[in-house]
Coordinates of C-alpha atoms and ligand atoms in Angstrom, one line a residue:
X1 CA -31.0 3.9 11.4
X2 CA -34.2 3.6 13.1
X3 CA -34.1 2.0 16.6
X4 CA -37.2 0.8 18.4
X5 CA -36.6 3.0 21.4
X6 CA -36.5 5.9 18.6
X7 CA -39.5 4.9 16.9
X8 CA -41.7 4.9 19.6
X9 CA -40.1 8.5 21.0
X10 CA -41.1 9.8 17.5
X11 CA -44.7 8.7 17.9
X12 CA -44.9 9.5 21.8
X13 CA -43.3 13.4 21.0
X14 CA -45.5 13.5 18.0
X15 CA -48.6 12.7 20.1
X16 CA -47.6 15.2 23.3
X17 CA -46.9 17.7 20.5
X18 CA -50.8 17.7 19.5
X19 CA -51.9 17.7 22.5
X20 CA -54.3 20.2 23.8
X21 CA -52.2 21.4 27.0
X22 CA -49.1 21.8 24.7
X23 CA -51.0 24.2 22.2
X24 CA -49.1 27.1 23.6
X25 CA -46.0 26.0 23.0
X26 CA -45.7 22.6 21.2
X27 CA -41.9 23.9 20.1
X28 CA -39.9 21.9 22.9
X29 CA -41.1 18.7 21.3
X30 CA -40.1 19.7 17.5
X31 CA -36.7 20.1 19.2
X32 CA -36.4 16.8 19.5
X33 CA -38.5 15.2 16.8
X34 CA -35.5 17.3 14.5
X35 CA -32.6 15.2 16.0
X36 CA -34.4 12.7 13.3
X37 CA -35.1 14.6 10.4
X38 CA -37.7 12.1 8.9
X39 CA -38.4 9.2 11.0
X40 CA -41.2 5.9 10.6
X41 CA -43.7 6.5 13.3
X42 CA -46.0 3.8 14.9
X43 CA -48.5 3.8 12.9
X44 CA -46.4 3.5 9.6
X45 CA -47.2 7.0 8.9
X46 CA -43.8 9.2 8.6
X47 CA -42.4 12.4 9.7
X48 CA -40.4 14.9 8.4
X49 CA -39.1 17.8 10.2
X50 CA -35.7 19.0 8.9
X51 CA -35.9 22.2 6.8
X52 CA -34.3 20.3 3.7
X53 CA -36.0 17.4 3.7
X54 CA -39.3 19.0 4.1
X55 CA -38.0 21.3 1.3
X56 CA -37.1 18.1 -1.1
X57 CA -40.1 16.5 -0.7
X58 CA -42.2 19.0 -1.4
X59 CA -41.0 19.7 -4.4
X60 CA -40.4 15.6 -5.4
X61 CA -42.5 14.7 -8.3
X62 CA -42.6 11.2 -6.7
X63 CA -45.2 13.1 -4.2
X64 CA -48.4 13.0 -4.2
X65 CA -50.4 15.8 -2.6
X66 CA -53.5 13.4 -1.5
X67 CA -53.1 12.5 2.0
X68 CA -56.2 11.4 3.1
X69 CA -55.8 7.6 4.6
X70 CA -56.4 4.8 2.3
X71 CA -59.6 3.2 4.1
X72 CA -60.8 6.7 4.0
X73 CA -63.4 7.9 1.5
X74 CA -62.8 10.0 -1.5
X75 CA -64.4 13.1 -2.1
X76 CA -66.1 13.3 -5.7
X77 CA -64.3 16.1 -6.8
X78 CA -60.7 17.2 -5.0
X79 CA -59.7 20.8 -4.7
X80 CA -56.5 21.8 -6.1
X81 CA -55.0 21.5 -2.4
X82 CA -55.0 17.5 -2.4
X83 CA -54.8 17.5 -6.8
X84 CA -51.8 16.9 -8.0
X85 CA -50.6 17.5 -11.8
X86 CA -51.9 17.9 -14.3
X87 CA -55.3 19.0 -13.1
X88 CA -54.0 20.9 -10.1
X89 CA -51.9 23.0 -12.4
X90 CA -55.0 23.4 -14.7
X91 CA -57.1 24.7 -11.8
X92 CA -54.4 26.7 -9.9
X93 CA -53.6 28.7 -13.5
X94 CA -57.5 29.6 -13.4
X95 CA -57.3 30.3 -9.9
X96 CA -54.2 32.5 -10.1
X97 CA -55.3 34.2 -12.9
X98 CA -58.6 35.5 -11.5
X99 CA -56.9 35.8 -7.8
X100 CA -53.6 37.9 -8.5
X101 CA -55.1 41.0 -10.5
X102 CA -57.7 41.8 -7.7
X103 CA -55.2 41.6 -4.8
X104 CA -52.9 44.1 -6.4
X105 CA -53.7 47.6 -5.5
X106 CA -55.8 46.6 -2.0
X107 CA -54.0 47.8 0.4
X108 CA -55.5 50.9 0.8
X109 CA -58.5 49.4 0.7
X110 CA -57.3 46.7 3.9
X111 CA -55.7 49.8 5.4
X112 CA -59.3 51.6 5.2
X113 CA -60.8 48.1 6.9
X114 CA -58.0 47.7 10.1
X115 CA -58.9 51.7 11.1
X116 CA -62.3 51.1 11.1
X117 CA -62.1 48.4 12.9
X118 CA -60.4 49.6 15.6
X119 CA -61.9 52.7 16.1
X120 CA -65.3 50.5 16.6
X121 CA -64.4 48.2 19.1
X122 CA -61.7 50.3 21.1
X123 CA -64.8 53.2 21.4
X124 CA -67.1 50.4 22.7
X125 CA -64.9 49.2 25.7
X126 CA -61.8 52.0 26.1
X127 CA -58.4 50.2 27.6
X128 CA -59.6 46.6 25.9
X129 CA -59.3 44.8 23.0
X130 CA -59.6 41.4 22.3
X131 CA -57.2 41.3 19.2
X132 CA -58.7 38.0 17.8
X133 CA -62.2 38.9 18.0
X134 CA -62.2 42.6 17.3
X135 CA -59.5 42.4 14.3
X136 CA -57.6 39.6 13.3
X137 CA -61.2 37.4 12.8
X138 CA -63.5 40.3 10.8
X139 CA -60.6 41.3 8.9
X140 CA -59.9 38.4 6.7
X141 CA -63.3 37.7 6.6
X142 CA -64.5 40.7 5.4
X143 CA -61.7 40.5 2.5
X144 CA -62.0 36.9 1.4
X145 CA -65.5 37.7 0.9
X146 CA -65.5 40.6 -0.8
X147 CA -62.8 39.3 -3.0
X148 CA -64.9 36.0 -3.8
X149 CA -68.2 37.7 -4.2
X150 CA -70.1 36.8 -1.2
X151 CA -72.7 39.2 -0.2
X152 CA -72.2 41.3 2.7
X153 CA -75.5 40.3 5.0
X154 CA -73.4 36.1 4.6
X155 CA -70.3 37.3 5.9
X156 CA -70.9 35.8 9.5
X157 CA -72.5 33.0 8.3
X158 CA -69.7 32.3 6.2
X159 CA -67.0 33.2 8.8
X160 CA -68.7 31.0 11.6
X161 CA -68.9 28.2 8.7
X162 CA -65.3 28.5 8.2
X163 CA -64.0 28.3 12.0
X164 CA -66.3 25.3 12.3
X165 CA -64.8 23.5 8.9
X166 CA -61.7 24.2 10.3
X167 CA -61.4 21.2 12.6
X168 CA -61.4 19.0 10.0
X169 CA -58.2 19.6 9.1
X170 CA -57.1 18.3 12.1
X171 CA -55.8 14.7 12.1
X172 CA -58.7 12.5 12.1
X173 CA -57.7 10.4 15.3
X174 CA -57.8 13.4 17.6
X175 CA -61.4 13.9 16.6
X176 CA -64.4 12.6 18.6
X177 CA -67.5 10.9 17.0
X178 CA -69.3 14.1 17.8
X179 CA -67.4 16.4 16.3
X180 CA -67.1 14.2 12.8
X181 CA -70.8 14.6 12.6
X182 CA -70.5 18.1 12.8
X183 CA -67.9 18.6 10.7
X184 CA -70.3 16.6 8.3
X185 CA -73.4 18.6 8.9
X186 CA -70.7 22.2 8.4
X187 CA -69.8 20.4 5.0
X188 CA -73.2 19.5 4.3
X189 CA -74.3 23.6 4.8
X190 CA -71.3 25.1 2.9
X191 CA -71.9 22.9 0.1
X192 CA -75.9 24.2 0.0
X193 CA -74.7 27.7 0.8
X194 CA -71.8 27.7 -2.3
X195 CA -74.5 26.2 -4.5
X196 CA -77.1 28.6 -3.8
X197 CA -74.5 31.3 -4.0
X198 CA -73.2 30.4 -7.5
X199 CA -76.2 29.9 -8.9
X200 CA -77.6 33.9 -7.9
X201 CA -74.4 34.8 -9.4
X202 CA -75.1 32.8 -12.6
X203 CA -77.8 35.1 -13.1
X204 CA -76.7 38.1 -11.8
X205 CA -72.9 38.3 -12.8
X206 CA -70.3 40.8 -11.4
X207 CA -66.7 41.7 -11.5
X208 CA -65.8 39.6 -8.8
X209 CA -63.7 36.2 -8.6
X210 CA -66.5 33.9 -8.5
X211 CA -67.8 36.0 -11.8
X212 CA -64.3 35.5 -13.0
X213 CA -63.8 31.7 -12.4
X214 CA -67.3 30.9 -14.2
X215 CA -66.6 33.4 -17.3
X216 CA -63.4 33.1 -18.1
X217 CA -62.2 32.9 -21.2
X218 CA -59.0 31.3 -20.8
X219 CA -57.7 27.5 -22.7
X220 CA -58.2 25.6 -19.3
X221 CA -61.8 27.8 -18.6
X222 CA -64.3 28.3 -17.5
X223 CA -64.7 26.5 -14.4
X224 CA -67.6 23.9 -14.0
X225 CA -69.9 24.3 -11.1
X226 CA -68.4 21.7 -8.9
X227 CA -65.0 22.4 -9.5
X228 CA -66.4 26.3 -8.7
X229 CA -68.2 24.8 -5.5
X230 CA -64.5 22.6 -4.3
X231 CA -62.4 25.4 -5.2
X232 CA -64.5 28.4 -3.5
X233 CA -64.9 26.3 -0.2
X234 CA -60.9 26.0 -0.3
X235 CA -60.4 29.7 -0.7
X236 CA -62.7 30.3 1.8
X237 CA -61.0 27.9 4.1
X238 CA -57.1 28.5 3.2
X239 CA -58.2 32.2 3.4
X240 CA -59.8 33.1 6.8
X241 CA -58.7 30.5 9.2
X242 CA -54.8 31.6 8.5
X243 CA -54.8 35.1 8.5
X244 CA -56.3 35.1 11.3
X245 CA -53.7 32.7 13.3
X246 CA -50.7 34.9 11.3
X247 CA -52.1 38.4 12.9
X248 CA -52.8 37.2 16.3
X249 CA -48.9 35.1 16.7
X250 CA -48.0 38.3 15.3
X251 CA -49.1 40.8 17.6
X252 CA -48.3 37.8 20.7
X253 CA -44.7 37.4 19.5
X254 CA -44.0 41.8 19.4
X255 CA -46.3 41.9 22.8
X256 CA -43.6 39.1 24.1
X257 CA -40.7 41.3 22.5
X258 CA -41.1 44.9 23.1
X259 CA -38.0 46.1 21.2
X260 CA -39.6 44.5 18.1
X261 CA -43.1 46.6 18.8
X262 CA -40.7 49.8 19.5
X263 CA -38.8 49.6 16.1
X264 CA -41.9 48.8 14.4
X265 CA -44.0 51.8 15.8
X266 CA -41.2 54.1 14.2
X267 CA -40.1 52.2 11.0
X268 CA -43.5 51.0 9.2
X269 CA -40.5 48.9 7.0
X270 CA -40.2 47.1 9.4
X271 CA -43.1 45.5 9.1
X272 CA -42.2 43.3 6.0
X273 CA -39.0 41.2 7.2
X274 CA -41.5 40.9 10.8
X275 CA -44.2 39.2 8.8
X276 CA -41.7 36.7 7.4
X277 CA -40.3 36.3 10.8
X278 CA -43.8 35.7 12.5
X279 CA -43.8 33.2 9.4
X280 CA -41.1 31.3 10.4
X281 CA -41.3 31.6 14.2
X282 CA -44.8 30.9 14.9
X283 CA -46.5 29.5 11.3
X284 CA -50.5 29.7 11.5
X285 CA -49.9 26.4 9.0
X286 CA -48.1 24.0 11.4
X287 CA -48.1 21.1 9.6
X288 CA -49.0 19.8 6.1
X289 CA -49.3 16.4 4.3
X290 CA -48.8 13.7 1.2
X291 CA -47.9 10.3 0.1
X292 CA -45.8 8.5 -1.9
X293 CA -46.1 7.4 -5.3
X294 CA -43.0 5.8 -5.2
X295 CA -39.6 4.7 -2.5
X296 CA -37.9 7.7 -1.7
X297 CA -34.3 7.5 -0.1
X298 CA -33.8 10.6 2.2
X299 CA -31.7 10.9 5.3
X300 CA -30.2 7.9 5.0
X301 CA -34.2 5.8 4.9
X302 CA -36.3 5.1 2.5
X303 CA -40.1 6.0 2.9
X304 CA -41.8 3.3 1.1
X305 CA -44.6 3.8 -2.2
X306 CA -47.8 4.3 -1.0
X307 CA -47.0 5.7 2.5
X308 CA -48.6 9.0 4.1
X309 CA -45.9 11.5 5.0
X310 CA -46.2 14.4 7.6
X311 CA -44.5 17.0 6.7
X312 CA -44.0 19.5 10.3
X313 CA -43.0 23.0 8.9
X314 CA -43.0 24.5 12.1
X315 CA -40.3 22.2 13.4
X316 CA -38.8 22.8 9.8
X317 CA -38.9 26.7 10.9
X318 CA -36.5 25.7 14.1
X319 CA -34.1 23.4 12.4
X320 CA -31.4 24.7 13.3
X321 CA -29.0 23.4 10.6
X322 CA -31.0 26.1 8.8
X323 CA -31.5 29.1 10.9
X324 CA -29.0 30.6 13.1
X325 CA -30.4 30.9 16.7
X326 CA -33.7 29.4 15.4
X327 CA -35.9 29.7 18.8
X328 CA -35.1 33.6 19.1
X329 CA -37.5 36.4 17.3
X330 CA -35.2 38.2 15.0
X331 CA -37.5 40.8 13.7
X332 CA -35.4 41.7 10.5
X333 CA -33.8 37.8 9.9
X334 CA -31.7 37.8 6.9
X335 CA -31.9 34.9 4.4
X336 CA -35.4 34.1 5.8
X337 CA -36.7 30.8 3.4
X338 CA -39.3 29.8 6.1
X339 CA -41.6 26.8 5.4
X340 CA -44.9 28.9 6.4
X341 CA -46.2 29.1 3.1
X342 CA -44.9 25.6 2.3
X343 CA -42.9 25.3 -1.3
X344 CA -43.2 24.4 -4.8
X345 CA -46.4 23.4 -7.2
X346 CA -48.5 23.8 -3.8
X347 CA -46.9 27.5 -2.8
X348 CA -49.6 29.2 -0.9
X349 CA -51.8 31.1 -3.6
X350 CA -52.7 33.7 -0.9
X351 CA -49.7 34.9 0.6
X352 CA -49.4 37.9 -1.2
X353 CA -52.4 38.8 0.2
X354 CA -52.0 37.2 4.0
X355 CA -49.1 39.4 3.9
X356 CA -50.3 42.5 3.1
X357 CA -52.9 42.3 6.0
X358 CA -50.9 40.9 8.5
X359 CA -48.4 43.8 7.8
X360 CA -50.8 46.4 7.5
X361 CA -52.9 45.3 10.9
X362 CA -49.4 45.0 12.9
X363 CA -48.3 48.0 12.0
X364 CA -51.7 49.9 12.8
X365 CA -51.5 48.0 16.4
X366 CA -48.3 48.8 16.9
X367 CA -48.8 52.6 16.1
X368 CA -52.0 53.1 17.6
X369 CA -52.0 51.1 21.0
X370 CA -50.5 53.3 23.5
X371 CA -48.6 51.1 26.3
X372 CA -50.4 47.8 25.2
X373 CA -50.2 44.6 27.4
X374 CA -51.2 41.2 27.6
X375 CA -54.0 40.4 29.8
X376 CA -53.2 36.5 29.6
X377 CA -49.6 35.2 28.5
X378 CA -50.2 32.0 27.5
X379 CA -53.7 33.2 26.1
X380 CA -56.3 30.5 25.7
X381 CA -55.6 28.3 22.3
X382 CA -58.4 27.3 19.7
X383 CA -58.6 23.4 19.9
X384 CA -57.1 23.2 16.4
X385 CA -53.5 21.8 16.3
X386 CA -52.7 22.1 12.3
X387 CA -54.0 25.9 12.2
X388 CA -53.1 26.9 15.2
X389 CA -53.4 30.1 17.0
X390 CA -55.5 31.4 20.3
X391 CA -58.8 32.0 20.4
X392 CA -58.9 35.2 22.1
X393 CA -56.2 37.4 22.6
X394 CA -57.3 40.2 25.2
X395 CA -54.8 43.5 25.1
X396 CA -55.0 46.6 27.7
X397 CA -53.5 49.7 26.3
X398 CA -53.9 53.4 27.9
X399 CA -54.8 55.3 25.3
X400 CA -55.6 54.8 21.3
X401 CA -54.0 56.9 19.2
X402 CA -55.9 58.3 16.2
X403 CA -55.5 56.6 12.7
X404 CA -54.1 58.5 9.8
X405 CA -56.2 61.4 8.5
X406 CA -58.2 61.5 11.9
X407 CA -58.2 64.3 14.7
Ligands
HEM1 C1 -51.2 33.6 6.9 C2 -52.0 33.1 6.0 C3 -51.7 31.8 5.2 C4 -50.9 30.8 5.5 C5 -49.9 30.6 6.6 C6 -51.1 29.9 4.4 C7 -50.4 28.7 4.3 C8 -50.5 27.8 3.2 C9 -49.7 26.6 3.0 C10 -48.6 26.1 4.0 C11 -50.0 26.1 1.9 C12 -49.4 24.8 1.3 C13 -50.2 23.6 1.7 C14 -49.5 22.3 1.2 O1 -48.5 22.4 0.4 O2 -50.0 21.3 1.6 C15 -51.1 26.9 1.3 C16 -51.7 26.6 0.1 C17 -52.8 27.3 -0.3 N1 -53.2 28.5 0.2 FE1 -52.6 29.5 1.8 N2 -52.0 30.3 3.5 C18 -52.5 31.6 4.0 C19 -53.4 32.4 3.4 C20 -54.1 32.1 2.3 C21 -55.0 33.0 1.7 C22 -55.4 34.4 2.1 C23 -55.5 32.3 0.6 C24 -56.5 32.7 -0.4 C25 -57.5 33.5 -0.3 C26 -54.9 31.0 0.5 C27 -55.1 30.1 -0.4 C28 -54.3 28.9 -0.6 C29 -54.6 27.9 -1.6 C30 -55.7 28.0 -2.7 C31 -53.6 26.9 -1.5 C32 -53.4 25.7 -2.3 C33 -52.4 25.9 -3.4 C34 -52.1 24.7 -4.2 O3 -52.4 23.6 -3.8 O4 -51.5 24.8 -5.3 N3 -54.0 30.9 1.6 N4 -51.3 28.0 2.1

């Protein structure tokens, strides 16, 4: 079904899709990369795009979730990202386990974290915020590390270690020599760091999730110190880099739709449905992959055993033999089963929590910042084309109103 001349448009809107001066707005090319919902690209790599078939085959047993290349080198020990079954079901259970109790019942405490955050930055320069910098970056820092155990005096080391870990999730091609290296040095220093880190805690102990993962009691625990090594530099990764992306689309896409950041400022309910809608309209994850541990017939092809398979769910998120009107904001979509937090064994572990700060930070923007507006529309993009979100996202407003229980 696969002509030549389609074949090489795959590849050629594939590669103008990653490209740096698309970052804004790489949507126009998912358009058309969805008239073919999986498709062979160039390099014998495939894609899938359409919202069903990225739903099939991420929950295909015939999937694997390791998607590194074949010539490239294993790590030791994979996290439970790139695992698959049954050891990724062994470590997400301890995972879970220790992860889901301590998220429950901290949304005051996130709540207590956005106020204070804005009430220190908007006090040093009145009228100007930059929203990444001042609160979508501390704020899932500042959680994920509290959450995991990490000292406060590391949090910027470990924040600055994340943003610059981040790249490498990036498809290797589009990365230069010198930024390999220094993805291999930022390995090289989380790896010391998470050692060091684990073994103070060894001694010390504490009620936190580290604590948890090394003493639990449960069949499939406790965890061993490399799996605790692999699996905290994966929480620390999955849970910065996004959040951050998620808050700052989300306060671009209501700044771009003031109805949306009207309805919102009155109805704080509103908040939930937006989140999904951000979700689905403007994913922090744009992209995820796997391979094949067998032929799989889908859309009328067959990806063959042993090939790698992109899986695009933000083009997944426009198909629009899924959602109605899929390029438009709907603030309050009905039947919303976006593709942001990907789908079965490998749902995001985090969402739960990535939603109730990105909720709880949108809604404190949108109820505090009197008359806000964009200084720059597009504003500048991070480099990374996988999590992708700006880098700084500077915001006038006229007045800041005071948080809840303040003057
Ligand atoms: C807006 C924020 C977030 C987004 C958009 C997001 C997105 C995703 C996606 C798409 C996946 C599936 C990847 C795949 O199937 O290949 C995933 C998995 C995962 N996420 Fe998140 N995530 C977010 C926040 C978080 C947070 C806050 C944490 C934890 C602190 C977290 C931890 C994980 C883990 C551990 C996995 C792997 C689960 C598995 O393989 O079974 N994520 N996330």
């Amino acid at each position: 079904m696969t002509s030549t001349t389609h074949q090489h448009t795959a590849s050629d809107l594939f590669a103008q899709a990653l490209r740096y001066e698309h970052r804004a707005n790489p949507y126009p090319y998912y358009e058309q990369l969805l008239r073919q919902p999986v498709i062979r690209m160039d390099d014998g790599t495939w894609l899938a795009s359409g919202h069903r078939e990225i739903s099939l085959l991420l929950r295909d047993p015939r999937i694997s979730a390791d998607r590194l290349p074949p010539q490239h080198q294993r790590p030791i020990r994979k996290s439970l990202l790139v695992e698959d079954p049954p050891r990724h079901d062994q470590l997400r259970r301890l995972v879970t386990q220790q992860f889901v109790p301590r998220v429950m019942g901290m949304r005051d405490h996130i709540d207590a974290l956005v106020t204070g955050l804005l009430d220190a930055h908007t006090s040093e320069r009145a009228g100007q915020l930059d929203v990444v910098g001042d609160l979508a970056y501390p704020l899932p820092v500042t959680v994920i590390c509290e959450l995991l155990g990490v000292p406060r005096e590391d949090e910027s080391l470990f924040g600055s270690l994340a943003r610059r870990l981040t790249r490498g999730l990036d498809p290797i091609d589009t990365q230069t020599e010198d930024e390999i290296r220094e993805l291999q040095q930022a390995r090289g220093e989380l790896v010391e760091y998470l050692e060091g880190l684990i073994a103070r805690h060894d001694a010390t102990g504490g009620d936190d999730l580290l604590s948890g993962l090394m003493h639990s009691q449960e069949p499939d625990g406790p965890m061993d110190p490399v799996d605790l090594r692999v699996t905290l530099g994966l929480l620390l990764i999955a849970g910065h880099e996004t959040t951050v992306n998620l808050i700052a689309n989300g306060t671009l896409a209501l700044l771009r739709h003031p109805d949306a950041l009207a309805r919102l400022r009155t109805d704080p309910d509103l908040a939930t449905p937006l989140v999904e809608e951000v979700l689905r309209y403007d994913p922090p994850v744009q992209m995820s992959g796997r391979s094949t541990l067998a032929d799989i017939d889908i859309a009328g092809t067959t990806i063959p055993k042993g090939s790698r398979v992109r899986l695009l769910l933000a083009a997944g998120n426009r198909d629009p033999q899924r959602f109605a009107d899929p390029d438009r904001f709907v603030p309050d979509r009905p039947d919303n089963a976006h593709l942001g937090f990907g789908g079965g064994i490998h749902y995001c572990i985090g969402a739960t929590l990535a939603r109730a700060e990105a909720q709880i930070a949108l809604t404190a923007l949108a109820r505090r910042l009197e008359s806000p507006r964009l200084i720059a529309d597009p504003p500048p993009y991070r480099e990374n084309a996988i999590l992708r979100g700006p880098e700084r996202l500077p915001v006038s407003f006229t007045r800041l109103v005071p948080g809840a229980g303040e003057a």
